[in-house]
Amino acid sequence: MSALRIEGLVKRFGGRAVLDGVVLDVPEGALVAILGASGSGKTTLLRLVCGFEPADAGTIALDGRLVSAPGLHVPAPARGVGYVPQEGALFPHLSVAANVSFGLPRRQRRDRARIGELLRLVGLPPAFAARAPHSLSGGEQQRVALARALAPGPRLVLLDEPFSALDAGLRAETRGAVAAALRAAGATALLVTHDQAEALSLGDAVAVLREGRVAQMADPVTLYRRPVDAAMARFVGEAVMLPGMATAGRAACALGLLALAGPVADGPVTLMLRPEQIRLVAETEADAVGGVVREVVFHGHDARVEVVLGGGAVVAALVPGHASPSPGEAVWLAVRAAAVAYAP
Amino acid sequence: MPPALAVAAAIGPLLVLLPILATLADALGAGWSSVRALLFRSLVGELLVHTLLLMAACMLAAGVLGLAWGWLVERTELPGRRLWAVLAAAPLAIPPFVAGYAWVSVASVFEGFLGAWLVVTLTYTPLVYLPVAAALRGLDPALEETAMALGLGRWRVFLRVVLPQLRPALLGGMLLVALDTLVEFGAFALLRYRTFTTTIYAEYRTGFNGQAASVLAFVLLLLCLGCLALEFAVRGRARYARVGLGTRRRPERLRLGRWRVPALAVLAIPLAAGLVLPLATVLYWTTQHAAAAVSPAAVGWGRLLAATWSSLSLACLGSGLTVLLALPLGYLAARRPGRLATLLERAAFLAMGAPGIVVALALGGLAVRHARVFYQSTELLLAAYAILFLPLAVVAVRAALEQVQRALEDVARSLGQGGWALAWRVVLPLAGPGLGAAAALVFVSVSTELTATLLLAPIGTRTLATEIWADTATLAFAAAAPYAAVMTMLSLFSTWLLARRLLAAGAA
């Protein structure tokens, strides 16, 4: 059974549809990342699922129980959905222990063993229980917020950009701890983010929200390798776009004759490659295409190299840092794996 | 939105509209010809000249002084500026009629315009100083630095960059001074300076021409509401100007050099006159035997305690009722902003333009004609307090509720806590100190209120304010002194508590 099933969900603010027919099906135990640019409606979607605001149309069902439908709005306190807001939002007047036990029935709020267990679940020592929220670092606050959300044992936990306020080093560490805690608790989770790398690395599945609709929902590998359209390809990572001509499952373009992912009708197409698919090779290699390096942006572990091909087309390649060429150098390129073809 | 919340929020604003509409009805009820006869007479012209002249003088003096104080405290290396920052707000703790009593008991030269001007300016300069200082703190020093990089000298930077940005705060503060000049009654009565308020009181006390008083009240109300509308327009524009608040660097402070002593004098002399003189005078008179007064009245401990007790109990009840009325309105404004919230909030703010004497006369009149049981009742007096101080309470309650981040309420609801549990476990603990401050603000205001208390207090109820009034009116300065001392102490203590809280909040 689906932990969360959303159908035709619409929410308007002042006549503008922020959500315009969202369809989403989250299987039990999955961690689904909702990826979207700012203004795509991802936070609104989350607030509707929590029950903070009523929907204008469509339905939301939790574990098969309808909680939002025309004429039905189960209020937030009765939904039992865990919620971790941006920057944690710990109750500043309560200790860590009182924050974690906030949603528990009165008698269990003093159960130290249970609080210690919850803290351990999110990777914090039980000694943190007595501390005040303001004495914790951002990442620790975020973990306490997750422990608080998990305490009443919700079937579904919603996380709203939980790592955006943390600096880079802390972010990776907190991300790992949060993912581990969610899996250990066996909760289904929905994580809202605008960070592609975060969505791809954390989610069992990623749903991309665009103009108030789910434009594509897929596992991270499929989303990255086979985006539904050119705009989606650019949104989830850097894309090299080249015009080409498809014949019998292969396409001719400025980089030579490329294999295509999936069946494609013969005719003109737009081809999409990821920069890391383009390698620098020796001139002697079969099918190598020549070009001149125009610009190199060196990142250390790798470098982004822009190459002008013989026909004037410009492609970007991601090469290992140790093999980074210099601007003006003549190089030879070859393509690994298949290209994705879109209608031109 | 729950309809119960809307209804609860509307009670306060409707209460505020009651005396305003009643005054309009009383003034215009007898037909235009009689209104015209009462309106276009030399008395009204004389009062207008008196009132507007004083208003202009006070606005100007308080504006110049408040601007200077703000700039000295915020932008120069003034010695002891932290202490000055607190002291500059302190004159607000001295009730103007106590200051008036102090000046008039020092020398009779201060009777009339001079005393009125001094008392209002010295008491209300903080109303300009506080917003100007806050605005100066909020200015981005990068703007001034850019102007200097463009070749403008320090004085021109002040005129062309700083002053325009301070304009809303400065003008808004000056208009509040104007408003307080219009509604002040006690100080002017003691200093024998005739304005609308004192004349309305005299007409009410001597004659029984209710309509004459109502027409004067109507003119006064129009002046006040005009000031209020201007103030709102000025502040409204200020909201535009605040774009992109971020963390700002502290601006460079100006070295005063040989200007240090004159700069200190700009703060020290007015504060000595506004703060030290009233306190010293009151203390002096308490040491004099009551017999030294021109017309001795027996002051026993019993009477002093009784007056203190009635002041305190009225202030408790008044602040309780006012905050109770302000709570749903503040919640509505903080949490469900919209057309209804704005409308109700603005209606409540009209009370700022309703002078105590107008509200008291209107309520008294309504009670006599329509609800005799309430005439001369404590309930009616409490209603008057609630009307007069509702704006104060709404602003403070709203600020307190806005302290509670919305996300915290969301989290609590997602954890199954709604309604009362949410209020009890999250909103009250977080907003509690702010709500307490709101109650304290109203408490101070009620305990020093004179006009409405004088007109509406049940027979036999004597507060500190009415005792001071009664004794001073008969020139029994020594007899008034113990009451004035107790009241000033109460007021200073509460103001100190509030200031400490505000400073602590600012430091956190």
mmCIF file of C-alpha atoms in Angstrom, chain A residues 47 52 76-77 81 83 85 89-93 102 109 148, chain B residues 407-408 410-418 425-426 429-430:
data_model
loop_
_atom_site.group_PDB
_atom_site.id
_atom_site.type_symbol
_atom_site.label_atom_id
_atom_site.label_comp_id
_atom_site.label_asym_id
_atom_site.label_seq_id
_atom_site.Cartn_x
_atom_site.Cartn_y
_atom_site.Cartn_z
ATOM 1 C CA ARG A 47 2.269 22.216 3.979
ATOM 2 C CA PHE A 52 -1.412 23.336 7.774
ATOM 3 C CA ALA A 76 -2.812 18.877 11.233
ATOM 4 C CA PRO A 77 -2.974 17.609 14.847
ATOM 5 C CA VAL A 81 2.540 13.318 10.070
ATOM 6 C CA TYR A 83 7.356 17.524 10.297
ATOM 7 C CA PRO A 85 10.878 22.543 9.238
ATOM 8 C CA ALA A 89 12.578 25.308 14.765
ATOM 9 C CA LEU A 90 13.210 23.798 18.189
ATOM 10 C CA PHE A 91 11.062 25.196 20.991
ATOM 11 C CA PRO A 92 13.473 27.703 22.551
ATOM 12 C CA HIS A 93 11.796 27.517 25.983
ATOM 13 C CA PHE A 102 6.827 17.141 23.026
ATOM 14 C CA ARG A 109 7.264 12.567 28.439
ATOM 15 C CA ARG A 148 11.152 15.118 17.885
ATOM 16 C CA ALA B 407 7.153 27.223 12.299
ATOM 17 C CA LEU B 408 6.977 26.401 16.030
ATOM 18 C CA ASP B 410 3.306 24.227 12.772
ATOM 19 C CA VAL B 411 5.616 21.718 14.452
ATOM 20 C CA ALA B 412 3.398 21.542 17.523
ATOM 21 C CA ARG B 413 0.342 20.909 15.367
ATOM 22 C CA SER B 414 2.136 18.197 13.407
ATOM 23 C CA LEU B 415 2.859 16.567 16.780
ATOM 24 C CA GLY B 416 -0.839 16.414 17.580
ATOM 25 C CA GLN B 417 -1.132 19.557 19.710
ATOM 26 C CA GLY B 418 -3.976 21.836 18.656
ATOM 27 C CA ARG B 425 2.448 24.568 25.750
ATOM 28 C CA VAL B 426 3.887 26.816 23.020
ATOM 29 C CA PRO B 429 5.420 30.267 27.386
ATOM 30 C CA LEU B 430 6.990 32.109 24.457
#
